[in-house]
PDB file of C-alpha atoms in Angstrom:
ATOM      1  CA  MET A   1     -37.774  14.442 -27.912  1.00  0.00           C
ATOM      2  CA  SER A   2     -40.602  14.490 -25.137  1.00  0.00           C
ATOM      3  CA  HIS A   3     -39.913  13.082 -21.956  1.00  0.00           C
ATOM      4  CA  ARG A   4     -42.565  10.198 -22.832  1.00  0.00           C
ATOM      5  CA  ILE A   5     -40.904   9.141 -25.917  1.00  0.00           C
ATOM      6  CA  ARG A   6     -37.351   9.345 -23.835  1.00  0.00           C
ATOM      7  CA  LEU A   7     -38.718   7.288 -21.301  1.00  0.00           C
ATOM      8  CA  LEU A   8     -39.990   4.613 -23.564  1.00  0.00           C
ATOM      9  CA  LEU A   9     -36.596   4.335 -25.585  1.00  0.00           C
ATOM     10  CA  ILE A  10     -34.686   4.044 -22.291  1.00  0.00           C
ATOM     11  CA  THR A  11     -37.316   1.410 -20.927  1.00  0.00           C
ATOM     12  CA  ALA A  12     -36.570  -0.523 -24.039  1.00  0.00           C
ATOM     13  CA  SER A  13     -32.725  -0.138 -23.733  1.00  0.00           C
ATOM     14  CA  VAL A  14     -33.242  -1.610 -20.217  1.00  0.00           C
ATOM     15  CA  ALA A  15     -35.046  -4.864 -21.287  1.00  0.00           C
ATOM     16  CA  VAL A  16     -32.492  -5.287 -23.926  1.00  0.00           C
ATOM     17  CA  LEU A  17     -29.686  -4.977 -21.769  1.00  0.00           C
ATOM     18  CA  THR A  18     -31.111  -7.139 -18.959  1.00  0.00           C
ATOM     19  CA  LEU A  19     -31.357  -9.978 -21.087  1.00  0.00           C
ATOM     20  CA  ALA A  20     -27.922  -9.841 -22.453  1.00  0.00           C
ATOM     21  CA  GLY A  21     -26.503  -8.556 -18.749  1.00  0.00           C
ATOM     22  CA  ALA A  22     -27.176 -11.805 -16.545  1.00  0.00           C
ATOM     23  CA  GLY A  23     -23.856 -13.340 -16.624  1.00  0.00           C
ATOM     24  CA  THR A  24     -22.618 -13.686 -20.276  1.00  0.00           C
ATOM     25  CA  ALA A  25     -22.853 -10.941 -22.751  1.00  0.00           C
ATOM     26  CA  ALA A  26     -24.625 -10.910 -26.073  1.00  0.00           C
ATOM     27  CA  ALA A  27     -22.192 -11.746 -28.805  1.00  0.00           C
ATOM     28  CA  GLY A  28     -19.546  -9.079 -29.099  1.00  0.00           C
ATOM     29  CA  MET A  29     -20.913  -7.246 -26.104  1.00  0.00           C
ATOM     30  CA  PRO A  30     -18.813  -6.682 -23.097  1.00  0.00           C
ATOM     31  CA  SER A  31     -20.084  -8.264 -19.591  1.00  0.00           C
ATOM     32  CA  TYR A  32     -20.940  -5.576 -16.622  1.00  0.00           C
ATOM     33  CA  PRO A  33     -18.444  -5.825 -13.611  1.00  0.00           C
ATOM     34  CA  HIS A  34     -20.143  -7.478 -11.056  1.00  0.00           C
ATOM     35  CA  GLN A  35     -19.658  -5.586  -7.957  1.00  0.00           C
ATOM     36  CA  SER A  36     -20.429  -6.050  -4.298  1.00  0.00           C
ATOM     37  CA  ALA A  37     -19.459  -5.484  -0.613  1.00  0.00           C
ATOM     38  CA  GLY A  38     -15.525  -5.069  -0.275  1.00  0.00           C
ATOM     39  CA  ASN A  39     -14.917  -3.610  -4.177  1.00  0.00           C
ATOM     40  CA  ARG A  40     -13.285  -0.485  -4.619  1.00  0.00           C
ATOM     41  CA  GLY A  41     -12.752   1.966  -7.555  1.00  0.00           C
ATOM     42  CA  ALA A  42     -14.073   3.449 -10.460  1.00  0.00           C
ATOM     43  CA  ASP A  43     -17.129   1.175 -10.989  1.00  0.00           C
ATOM     44  CA  VAL A  44     -18.285   1.656  -7.326  1.00  0.00           C
ATOM     45  CA  ARG A  45     -17.910   5.447  -7.737  1.00  0.00           C
ATOM     46  CA  ALA A  46     -20.426   4.970 -10.685  1.00  0.00           C
ATOM     47  CA  ILE A  47     -22.693   2.951  -8.842  1.00  0.00           C
ATOM     48  CA  GLN A  48     -22.644   5.481  -6.249  1.00  0.00           C
ATOM     49  CA  GLY A  49     -23.149   8.360  -8.721  1.00  0.00           C
ATOM     50  CA  PHE A  50     -26.191   6.524 -10.299  1.00  0.00           C
ATOM     51  CA  LEU A  51     -27.726   5.840  -6.994  1.00  0.00           C
ATOM     52  CA  ARG A  52     -27.503   9.746  -6.099  1.00  0.00           C
ATOM     53  CA  HIS A  53     -29.402  10.237  -9.373  1.00  0.00           C
ATOM     54  CA  HIS A  54     -31.998   7.871  -8.503  1.00  0.00           C
ATOM     55  CA  GLY A  55     -32.533   9.531  -5.343  1.00  0.00           C
ATOM     56  CA  THR A  56     -30.177   8.359  -2.636  1.00  0.00           C
ATOM     57  CA  THR A  57     -28.798  11.821  -2.225  1.00  0.00           C
ATOM     58  CA  ASP A  58     -27.409  11.502   1.264  1.00  0.00           C
ATOM     59  CA  LEU A  59     -24.809   8.799  -0.441  1.00  0.00           C
ATOM     60  CA  ARG A  60     -21.048   9.769  -0.373  1.00  0.00           C
ATOM     61  CA  ILE A  61     -18.900   9.204  -3.656  1.00  0.00           C
ATOM     62  CA  THR A  62     -16.121   7.052  -1.934  1.00  0.00           C
ATOM     63  CA  GLY A  63     -15.345   4.302  -4.345  1.00  0.00           C
ATOM     64  CA  ILE A  64     -15.882   2.057  -1.629  1.00  0.00           C
ATOM     65  CA  TYR A  65     -18.698  -0.629  -1.617  1.00  0.00           C
ATOM     66  CA  ASP A  66     -19.575  -0.158   2.042  1.00  0.00           C
ATOM     67  CA  LEU A  67     -22.507  -0.739   4.121  1.00  0.00           C
ATOM     68  CA  PRO A  68     -24.070   2.515   3.209  1.00  0.00           C
ATOM     69  CA  THR A  69     -23.620   1.482  -0.496  1.00  0.00           C
ATOM     70  CA  VAL A  70     -24.979  -1.879  -0.019  1.00  0.00           C
ATOM     71  CA  ALA A  71     -28.088  -0.820   1.693  1.00  0.00           C
ATOM     72  CA  ALA A  72     -28.806   1.843  -0.988  1.00  0.00           C
ATOM     73  CA  VAL A  73     -28.503  -0.975  -3.576  1.00  0.00           C
ATOM     74  CA  ARG A  74     -30.968  -3.033  -1.822  1.00  0.00           C
ATOM     75  CA  ALA A  75     -33.388  -0.228  -1.309  1.00  0.00           C
ATOM     76  CA  PHE A  76     -32.919   0.554  -5.486  1.00  0.00           C
ATOM     77  CA  GLN A  77     -33.599  -3.040  -6.310  1.00  0.00           C
ATOM     78  CA  THR A  78     -36.600  -3.141  -3.952  1.00  0.00           C
ATOM     79  CA  ALA A  79     -38.161  -0.008  -5.586  1.00  0.00           C
ATOM     80  CA  GLN A  80     -37.405  -1.457  -9.178  1.00  0.00           C
ATOM     81  CA  GLY A  81     -38.977  -4.889  -8.012  1.00  0.00           C
ATOM     82  CA  MET A  82     -36.057  -6.670  -8.557  1.00  0.00           C
ATOM     83  CA  PRO A  83     -34.207  -9.489  -6.567  1.00  0.00           C
ATOM     84  CA  VAL A  84     -32.829  -7.784  -3.546  1.00  0.00           C
ATOM     85  CA  THR A  85     -29.080  -8.866  -3.265  1.00  0.00           C
ATOM     86  CA  GLY A  86     -27.216  -5.555  -2.422  1.00  0.00           C
ATOM     87  CA  MET A  87     -24.963  -6.514  -5.238  1.00  0.00           C
ATOM     88  CA  VAL A  88     -24.809  -4.727  -8.700  1.00  0.00           C
ATOM     89  CA  ASN A  89     -25.013  -7.249 -11.706  1.00  0.00           C
ATOM     90  CA  GLY A  90     -26.088  -6.716 -15.436  1.00  0.00           C
ATOM     91  CA  PRO A  91     -29.550  -6.268 -14.545  1.00  0.00           C
ATOM     92  CA  THR A  92     -29.134  -3.892 -11.828  1.00  0.00           C
ATOM     93  CA  TRP A  93     -26.758  -1.763 -14.146  1.00  0.00           C
ATOM     94  CA  ALA A  94     -29.271  -1.753 -16.763  1.00  0.00           C
ATOM     95  CA  ARG A  95     -31.905  -0.359 -14.323  1.00  0.00           C
ATOM     96  CA  PHE A  96     -29.173   2.358 -13.469  1.00  0.00           C
ATOM     97  CA  LEU A  97     -28.578   3.797 -16.960  1.00  0.00           C
ATOM     98  CA  VAL A  98     -29.683   7.232 -17.936  1.00  0.00           C
ATOM     99  CA  TRP A  99     -29.372   8.220 -21.763  1.00  0.00           C
ATOM    100  CA  LEU A 100     -27.433  11.518 -22.030  1.00  0.00           C
ATOM    101  CA  ARG A 101     -26.939  13.981 -24.522  1.00  0.00           C
ATOM    102  CA  PRO A 102     -25.553  17.474 -24.787  1.00  0.00           C
ATOM    103  CA  GLY A 103     -27.164  20.160 -22.500  1.00  0.00           C
ATOM    104  CA  ASP A 104     -28.225  17.433 -19.907  1.00  0.00           C
ATOM    105  CA  SER A 105     -27.084  17.991 -16.252  1.00  0.00           C
ATOM    106  CA  GLY A 106     -26.841  16.019 -12.949  1.00  0.00           C
ATOM    107  CA  GLU A 107     -25.499  13.270 -11.211  1.00  0.00           C
ATOM    108  CA  ALA A 108     -25.642  10.839 -14.192  1.00  0.00           C
ATOM    109  CA  VAL A 109     -23.319  13.282 -16.159  1.00  0.00           C
ATOM    110  CA  ALA A 110     -20.769  13.492 -13.485  1.00  0.00           C
ATOM    111  CA  VAL A 111     -20.836   9.524 -13.294  1.00  0.00           C
ATOM    112  CA  LEU A 112     -20.053   9.856 -17.143  1.00  0.00           C
ATOM    113  CA  GLN A 113     -17.337  12.341 -16.504  1.00  0.00           C
ATOM    114  CA  ARG A 114     -15.703  10.370 -13.937  1.00  0.00           C
ATOM    115  CA  GLN A 115     -15.716   7.274 -15.917  1.00  0.00           C
ATOM    116  CA  LEU A 116     -14.183   9.085 -18.796  1.00  0.00           C
ATOM    117  CA  ASN A 117     -11.478  10.388 -17.033  1.00  0.00           C
ATOM    118  CA  GLU A 118     -10.738   7.022 -15.026  1.00  0.00           C
ATOM    119  CA  LYS A 119     -11.204   4.901 -18.198  1.00  0.00           C
ATOM    120  CA  ARG A 120      -9.802   6.954 -20.815  1.00  0.00           C
ATOM    121  CA  ARG A 121      -7.585   9.467 -19.010  1.00  0.00           C
ATOM    122  CA  THR A 122      -9.400  12.493 -20.123  1.00  0.00           C
ATOM    123  CA  THR A 123      -9.062  15.804 -18.003  1.00  0.00           C
ATOM    124  CA  LEU A 124     -12.852  16.838 -17.821  1.00  0.00           C
ATOM    125  CA  ILE A 125     -14.235  19.047 -14.975  1.00  0.00           C
ATOM    126  CA  VAL A 126     -16.624  16.680 -13.153  1.00  0.00           C
ATOM    127  CA  ASP A 127     -19.381  19.386 -12.922  1.00  0.00           C
ATOM    128  CA  GLY A 128     -22.320  17.413 -13.910  1.00  0.00           C
ATOM    129  CA  VAL A 129     -22.956  19.368 -17.105  1.00  0.00           C
ATOM    130  CA  PHE A 130     -23.072  17.850 -20.446  1.00  0.00           C
ATOM    131  CA  ARG A 131     -20.948  20.652 -22.283  1.00  0.00           C
ATOM    132  CA  ASP A 132     -18.996  20.566 -25.560  1.00  0.00           C
ATOM    133  CA  ALA A 133     -15.619  19.044 -23.860  1.00  0.00           C
ATOM    134  CA  THR A 134     -17.749  15.989 -22.548  1.00  0.00           C
ATOM    135  CA  ALA A 135     -19.393  15.536 -26.002  1.00  0.00           C
ATOM    136  CA  THR A 136     -15.822  15.553 -27.547  1.00  0.00           C
ATOM    137  CA  ALA A 137     -14.714  12.841 -25.054  1.00  0.00           C
ATOM    138  CA  VAL A 138     -17.938  10.747 -25.739  1.00  0.00           C
ATOM    139  CA  ARG A 139     -17.239  10.714 -29.394  1.00  0.00           C
ATOM    140  CA  SER A 140     -13.810   9.734 -28.986  1.00  0.00           C
ATOM    141  CA  PHE A 141     -14.568   7.021 -26.745  1.00  0.00           C
ATOM    142  CA  GLN A 142     -17.173   5.824 -29.346  1.00  0.00           C
ATOM    143  CA  ARG A 143     -14.615   5.746 -31.928  1.00  0.00           C
ATOM    144  CA  HIS A 144     -12.233   3.783 -29.631  1.00  0.00           C
ATOM    145  CA  ALA A 145     -14.786   1.298 -29.081  1.00  0.00           C
ATOM    146  CA  GLY A 146     -15.795   0.646 -32.664  1.00  0.00           C
ATOM    147  CA  LEU A 147     -19.640   2.045 -31.914  1.00  0.00           C
ATOM    148  CA  PRO A 148     -21.308   4.882 -33.877  1.00  0.00           C
ATOM    149  CA  VAL A 149     -20.047   8.216 -33.129  1.00  0.00           C
ATOM    150  CA  SER A 150     -23.215   9.829 -31.997  1.00  0.00           C
ATOM    151  CA  GLY A 151     -22.134  11.856 -28.881  1.00  0.00           C
ATOM    152  CA  VAL A 152     -25.330  10.749 -27.312  1.00  0.00           C
ATOM    153  CA  VAL A 153     -24.474   8.204 -24.498  1.00  0.00           C
ATOM    154  CA  GLU A 154     -27.199   5.323 -24.751  1.00  0.00           C
ATOM    155  CA  GLY A 155     -27.297   1.737 -23.632  1.00  0.00           C
ATOM    156  CA  THR A 156     -24.246   0.371 -25.600  1.00  0.00           C
ATOM    157  CA  THR A 157     -22.182   3.364 -24.714  1.00  0.00           C
ATOM    158  CA  TRP A 158     -22.607   2.926 -21.167  1.00  0.00           C
ATOM    159  CA  ARG A 159     -21.929  -0.688 -21.282  1.00  0.00           C
ATOM    160  CA  TYR A 160     -18.841  -0.420 -23.263  1.00  0.00           C
ATOM    161  CA  LEU A 161     -17.484   2.345 -20.825  1.00  0.00           C
ATOM    162  CA  ILE A 162     -18.354   0.851 -17.555  1.00  0.00           C
ATOM    163  CA  SER A 163     -16.818  -2.416 -18.711  1.00  0.00           C
ATOM    164  CA  HIS A 164     -13.539  -0.854 -20.090  1.00  0.00           C
ATOM    165  CA  PHE A 165     -10.482  -1.506 -18.194  1.00  0.00           C
ATOM    166  CA  GLU A 166      -8.184   1.186 -16.741  1.00  0.00           C
ATOM    167  CA  ARG A 167      -4.355   1.729 -15.866  1.00  0.00           C
ATOM    168  CA  PRO A 168      -3.124   2.583 -12.375  1.00  0.00           C
ATOM    169  CA  SER A 169      -2.377   6.003 -11.311  1.00  0.00           C
ATOM    170  CA  PHE A 170       1.457   6.027 -11.235  1.00  0.00           C
ATOM    171  CA  GLY A 171       3.109   8.542  -8.817  1.00  0.00           C
ATOM    172  CA  ARG A 172       3.108   8.919  -5.109  1.00  0.00           C
ATOM    173  CA  TRP A 173       1.824   5.327  -4.399  1.00  0.00           C
ATOM    174  CA  LEU A 174       2.514   3.181  -7.380  1.00  0.00           C
ATOM    175  CA  CYS A 175       5.296   2.869  -9.871  1.00  0.00           C
ATOM    176  CA  ASP A 176       5.489   0.743 -13.098  1.00  0.00           C
ATOM    177  CA  TYR A 177       8.138  -1.775 -14.129  1.00  0.00           C
ATOM    178  CA  GLN A 178       8.141  -3.736 -17.731  1.00  0.00           C
ATOM    179  CA  VAL A 179       8.779  -7.494 -18.240  1.00  0.00           C
ATOM    180  CA  GLY A 180       8.723  -7.123 -21.898  1.00  0.00           C
ATOM    181  CA  ASN A 181       4.916  -6.978 -22.773  1.00  0.00           C
ATOM    182  CA  GLY A 182       4.350  -3.292 -23.350  1.00  0.00           C
ATOM    183  CA  LEU A 183       1.379  -1.553 -21.700  1.00  0.00           C
ATOM    184  CA  ALA A 184       0.063  -4.758 -20.345  1.00  0.00           C
ATOM    185  CA  ASP A 185      -1.199  -2.786 -17.117  1.00  0.00           C
ATOM    186  CA  TRP A 186      -4.993  -2.589 -17.761  1.00  0.00           C
ATOM    187  CA  GLY A 187      -7.486  -3.982 -15.150  1.00  0.00           C
ATOM    188  CA  THR A 188     -10.763  -4.070 -13.976  1.00  0.00           C
ATOM    189  CA  GLY A 189     -12.074  -0.943 -12.033  1.00  0.00           C
ATOM    190  CA  ALA A 190     -12.255  -3.009  -9.114  1.00  0.00           C
ATOM    191  CA  ALA A 191      -8.480  -4.597  -9.443  1.00  0.00           C
ATOM    192  CA  ILE A 192      -7.044  -0.906 -10.116  1.00  0.00           C
ATOM    193  CA  GLY A 193      -8.849   0.611  -7.202  1.00  0.00           C
ATOM    194  CA  GLN A 194      -7.934  -2.213  -4.761  1.00  0.00           C
ATOM    195  CA  ILE A 195      -4.226  -2.175  -5.433  1.00  0.00           C
ATOM    196  CA  GLU A 196      -4.042   1.375  -5.259  1.00  0.00           C
ATOM    197  CA  ALA A 197      -5.850   1.382  -1.987  1.00  0.00           C
ATOM    198  CA  ALA A 198      -3.389  -1.333  -0.787  1.00  0.00           C
ATOM    199  CA  ALA A 199      -0.391   0.742  -1.602  1.00  0.00           C
ATOM    200  CA  VAL A 200      -1.415   3.548   0.562  1.00  0.00           C
ATOM    201  CA  PRO A 201      -0.530   2.254   4.021  1.00  0.00           C
ATOM    202  CA  VAL A 202       2.654   0.507   2.640  1.00  0.00           C
ATOM    203  CA  VAL A 203       4.284   3.870   1.427  1.00  0.00           C
ATOM    204  CA  LEU A 204       3.080   5.675   4.702  1.00  0.00           C
ATOM    205  CA  ALA A 205       4.917   3.098   6.664  1.00  0.00           C
ATOM    206  CA  GLY A 206       8.155   3.963   4.808  1.00  0.00           C
ATOM    207  CA  HIS A 207       8.401   0.863   2.579  1.00  0.00           C
ATOM    208  CA  GLY A 208       8.564   2.737  -0.553  1.00  0.00           C
ATOM    209  CA  ARG A 209       6.126   2.697  -3.697  1.00  0.00           C
ATOM    210  CA  VAL A 210       4.435  -0.617  -4.757  1.00  0.00           C
ATOM    211  CA  ALA A 211       5.846  -1.874  -8.270  1.00  0.00           C
ATOM    212  CA  ILE A 212       3.293  -2.800 -10.581  1.00  0.00           C
ATOM    213  CA  GLY A 213       4.011  -5.200 -13.379  1.00  0.00           C
ATOM    214  CA  ASP A 214       1.449  -7.026 -15.777  1.00  0.00           C
ATOM    215  CA  ILE A 215      -2.222  -6.972 -15.179  1.00  0.00           C
ATOM    216  CA  GLY A 216      -3.538  -6.968 -18.628  1.00  0.00           C
ATOM    217  CA  PHE A 217      -4.093  -5.688 -21.889  1.00  0.00           C
ATOM    218  CA  GLU A 218      -6.512  -2.813 -22.455  1.00  0.00           C
ATOM    219  CA  HIS A 219      -9.161  -4.843 -23.878  1.00  0.00           C
ATOM    220  CA  GLY A 220      -8.350  -8.382 -22.331  1.00  0.00           C
ATOM    221  CA  GLY A 221      -6.749 -11.214 -24.157  1.00  0.00           C
ATOM    222  CA  ASP A 222      -3.619 -13.417 -23.677  1.00  0.00           C
ATOM    223  CA  ILE A 223      -0.284 -12.280 -22.625  1.00  0.00           C
ATOM    224  CA  PRO A 224       3.024 -13.641 -23.761  1.00  0.00           C
ATOM    225  CA  GLY A 225       4.642 -15.765 -21.030  1.00  0.00           C
ATOM    226  CA  HIS A 226       1.436 -15.736 -18.874  1.00  0.00           C
ATOM    227  CA  GLU A 227      -1.086 -18.583 -18.007  1.00  0.00           C
ATOM    228  CA  SER A 228      -3.643 -15.821 -17.002  1.00  0.00           C
ATOM    229  CA  HIS A 229      -3.583 -12.043 -16.869  1.00  0.00           C
ATOM    230  CA  ASP A 230      -6.394 -12.184 -19.620  1.00  0.00           C
ATOM    231  CA  ARG A 231      -9.158 -10.656 -17.758  1.00  0.00           C
ATOM    232  CA  GLY A 232      -7.686  -7.582 -15.801  1.00  0.00           C
ATOM    233  CA  LEU A 233      -8.060  -9.305 -12.413  1.00  0.00           C
ATOM    234  CA  ASP A 234      -4.338 -10.697 -12.362  1.00  0.00           C
ATOM    235  CA  VAL A 235      -1.716  -7.967 -10.758  1.00  0.00           C
ATOM    236  CA  ASP A 236       2.013  -8.736 -10.373  1.00  0.00           C
ATOM    237  CA  VAL A 237       3.961  -6.705  -8.207  1.00  0.00           C
ATOM    238  CA  ARG A 238       7.411  -6.987  -7.192  1.00  0.00           C
ATOM    239  CA  PRO A 239       8.580  -7.866  -3.533  1.00  0.00           C
ATOM    240  CA  MET A 240       9.654  -5.135  -1.228  1.00  0.00           C
ATOM    241  CA  ARG A 241      13.519  -4.306  -0.912  1.00  0.00           C
ATOM    242  CA  ARG A 242      15.594  -3.209   2.412  1.00  0.00           C
ATOM    243  CA  ASP A 243      16.509  -0.136   0.498  1.00  0.00           C
ATOM    244  CA  ALA A 244      12.690   0.473  -0.631  1.00  0.00           C
ATOM    245  CA  ASN A 245      14.151   0.938  -4.033  1.00  0.00           C
ATOM    246  CA  GLN A 246      11.758  -2.028  -5.935  1.00  0.00           C
ATOM    247  CA  CYS A 247      10.602   0.314  -8.577  1.00  0.00           C
ATOM    248  CA  ARG A 248      13.979   0.360 -10.115  1.00  0.00           C
ATOM    249  CA  TRP A 249      15.504  -3.153  -9.179  1.00  0.00           C
ATOM    250  CA  GLY A 250      13.662  -6.306  -8.877  1.00  0.00           C
ATOM    251  CA  VAL A 251      14.329  -8.888  -5.972  1.00  0.00           C
ATOM    252  CA  ASN A 252      13.642 -12.615  -5.085  1.00  0.00           C
ATOM    253  CA  TYR A 253      13.037 -14.101  -1.712  1.00  0.00           C
ATOM    254  CA  ARG A 254      16.493 -15.262  -1.350  1.00  0.00           C
ATOM    255  CA  SER A 255      18.046 -12.204  -1.876  1.00  0.00           C
ATOM    256  CA  ALA A 256      19.910 -10.433   0.976  1.00  0.00           C
ATOM    257  CA  VAL A 257      18.152  -7.185   0.110  1.00  0.00           C
ATOM    258  CA  TYR A 258      14.761  -8.904   0.275  1.00  0.00           C
ATOM    259  CA  ASP A 259      12.852  -7.297   2.895  1.00  0.00           C
ATOM    260  CA  ARG A 260      10.320  -9.914   4.313  1.00  0.00           C
ATOM    261  CA  ALA A 261       8.763  -7.513   6.885  1.00  0.00           C
ATOM    262  CA  ALA A 262       7.911  -4.861   4.185  1.00  0.00           C
ATOM    263  CA  THR A 263       6.490  -7.723   1.820  1.00  0.00           C
ATOM    264  CA  ARG A 264       4.486  -9.153   4.724  1.00  0.00           C
ATOM    265  CA  ALA A 265       2.974  -5.828   5.414  1.00  0.00           C
ATOM    266  CA  LEU A 266       2.411  -5.422   1.358  1.00  0.00           C
ATOM    267  CA  ILE A 267       0.439  -8.490   1.489  1.00  0.00           C
ATOM    268  CA  ARG A 268      -1.625  -7.805   4.547  1.00  0.00           C
ATOM    269  CA  ALA A 269      -2.544  -4.699   2.879  1.00  0.00           C
ATOM    270  CA  ILE A 270      -3.684  -6.052  -0.409  1.00  0.00           C
ATOM    271  CA  ARG A 271      -5.924  -8.244   1.571  1.00  0.00           C
ATOM    272  CA  ALA A 272      -7.214  -5.907   3.748  1.00  0.00           C
ATOM    273  CA  ALA A 273      -8.127  -3.544   0.788  1.00  0.00           C
ATOM    274  CA  ALA A 274     -10.394  -6.071  -0.885  1.00  0.00           C
ATOM    275  CA  PRO A 275     -12.068  -8.154   1.589  1.00  0.00           C
ATOM    276  CA  GLY A 276     -13.860 -11.000   0.213  1.00  0.00           C
ATOM    277  CA  HIS A 277     -12.282 -10.083  -3.181  1.00  0.00           C
ATOM    278  CA  ILE A 278      -8.594 -12.069  -3.056  1.00  0.00           C
ATOM    279  CA  LYS A 279      -8.799 -15.495  -4.733  1.00  0.00           C
ATOM    280  CA  LEU A 280      -5.367 -16.173  -4.308  1.00  0.00           C
ATOM    281  CA  ILE A 281      -1.920 -14.995  -3.834  1.00  0.00           C
ATOM    282  CA  TYR A 282       1.330 -16.459  -5.167  1.00  0.00           C
ATOM    283  CA  PHE A 283       4.479 -15.825  -3.816  1.00  0.00           C
ATOM    284  CA  ASN A 284       7.164 -18.673  -3.040  1.00  0.00           C
ATOM    285  CA  ASP A 285       8.710 -17.124   0.308  1.00  0.00           C
ATOM    286  CA  PRO A 286       8.287 -20.356   2.560  1.00  0.00           C
ATOM    287  CA  VAL A 287       8.107 -18.144   5.697  1.00  0.00           C
ATOM    288  CA  LEU A 288       4.904 -16.251   4.122  1.00  0.00           C
ATOM    289  CA  ILE A 289       3.397 -19.392   2.998  1.00  0.00           C
ATOM    290  CA  ARG A 290       3.702 -20.920   6.490  1.00  0.00           C
ATOM    291  CA  GLU A 291       2.007 -17.952   7.809  1.00  0.00           C
ATOM    292  CA  GLY A 292      -0.839 -18.145   5.175  1.00  0.00           C
ATOM    293  CA  LEU A 293      -0.353 -15.286   3.545  1.00  0.00           C
ATOM    294  CA  SER A 294       0.596 -16.705   0.110  1.00  0.00           C
ATOM    295  CA  ARG A 295       0.976 -20.095  -1.696  1.00  0.00           C
ATOM    296  CA  TRP A 296       3.666 -21.535  -4.047  1.00  0.00           C
ATOM    297  CA  HIS A 297       3.626 -21.702  -7.608  1.00  0.00           C
ATOM    298  CA  THR A 298       6.370 -22.253 -10.018  1.00  0.00           C
ATOM    299  CA  GLY A 299       8.089 -19.089 -11.310  1.00  0.00           C
ATOM    300  CA  HIS A 300       6.807 -16.912  -8.670  1.00  0.00           C
ATOM    301  CA  ASP A 301      10.205 -16.294  -6.654  1.00  0.00           C
ATOM    302  CA  ASP A 302      10.580 -12.649  -7.766  1.00  0.00           C
ATOM    303  CA  HIS A 303       7.119 -11.106  -7.833  1.00  0.00           C
ATOM    304  CA  VAL A 304       3.705 -11.551  -6.044  1.00  0.00           C
ATOM    305  CA  HIS A 305       0.896 -12.569  -7.930  1.00  0.00           C
ATOM    306  CA  ILE A 306      -2.543 -11.171  -6.794  1.00  0.00           C
ATOM    307  CA  ARG A 307      -5.703 -12.534  -8.301  1.00  0.00           C
ATOM    308  CA  TYR A 308      -8.507 -10.489  -7.575  1.00  0.00           C
ATOM    309  CA  CYS A 309     -12.452 -12.121  -7.937  1.00  0.00           C
ATOM    310  CA  GLU A 310     -16.006 -11.060  -7.772  1.00  0.00           C
ATOM    311  CA  ARG A 311     -18.760 -12.552  -6.056  1.00  0.00           C
ATOM    312  CA  VAL A 312     -20.546 -13.799  -9.332  1.00  0.00           C
ATOM    313  CA  TYR A 313     -17.892 -14.459 -12.404  1.00  0.00           C
ATOM    314  CA  PRO A 314     -18.501 -16.832 -15.225  1.00  0.00           C
ATOM    315  CA  VAL A 315     -15.240 -18.544 -14.880  1.00  0.00           C
ATOM    316  CA  ALA A 316     -14.647 -20.429 -11.745  1.00  0.00           C
ATOM    317  CA  ALA A 317     -10.937 -19.194 -11.217  1.00  0.00           C
ATOM    318  CA  TYR A 318     -12.223 -15.549 -10.636  1.00  0.00           C
ATOM    319  CA  ASP A 319     -15.270 -16.579  -8.833  1.00  0.00           C
ATOM    320  CA  CYS A 320     -15.216 -15.723  -5.064  1.00  0.00           C
TER     321      CYS A 320
END
């Protein structure tokens, strides 16, 4: 395929995706994650990688939507003749996209490899080269998403991959606890990146790992026993225990083994890791409520409920 023909195809795809990406997706199409200053995670790494592909080669891939990332997004939007917001919405994502096929190489391929590793737990080497292993992972994802299995990464495949939820990395910083809903610990790239970042100072302070409960199902939707948790932006965690054994045993704020100081540190770390992206935190400890760290809600004596939000979101409950 000639460079001119490929450019025309990309331009046409961008136009279609831009029309569908401004807030709500076209029928059956997932919405791009709106990302802005304060976000963290896999989708921020994708933004930074795309910016590097488009010429901002001095931008580091940190997974943190920091001031250099804001500046780079603004410069990209200016160059594209778009509204200059410093935030990445559907139209900006669409302008980022690069069609990829086996044999291609560069920063955009590295974005693809990282997304597949983070969203689908593949084990690709992130070398920026579209070899057989990457092609196999792409075809597997297309089957998983119900898309035509071509091995070519065009606009629709990018959109499904970027919008796909992911699971936390359980290990040194986080552990998993179940409440009967199976693998209901899938969340947006931002929610997962932000709770993972919050856990690090908590563990380093000697309070033990952060115990993660329900977040959402892999493709969203209602979870039994929850009024929310259908958008990948609600995260339940256990309060901390004096024996730091919250990964094994739950606790409520009235218990003698409940560690208020460690739970206070946890909530402060959660807020610090996602500035501007915390809608609310439910937890019924009256001391922490008086301190402004949480609020009361029925059924939240034994777990902390974090609701993350985005600066522009079609549902008011998740809009910052």
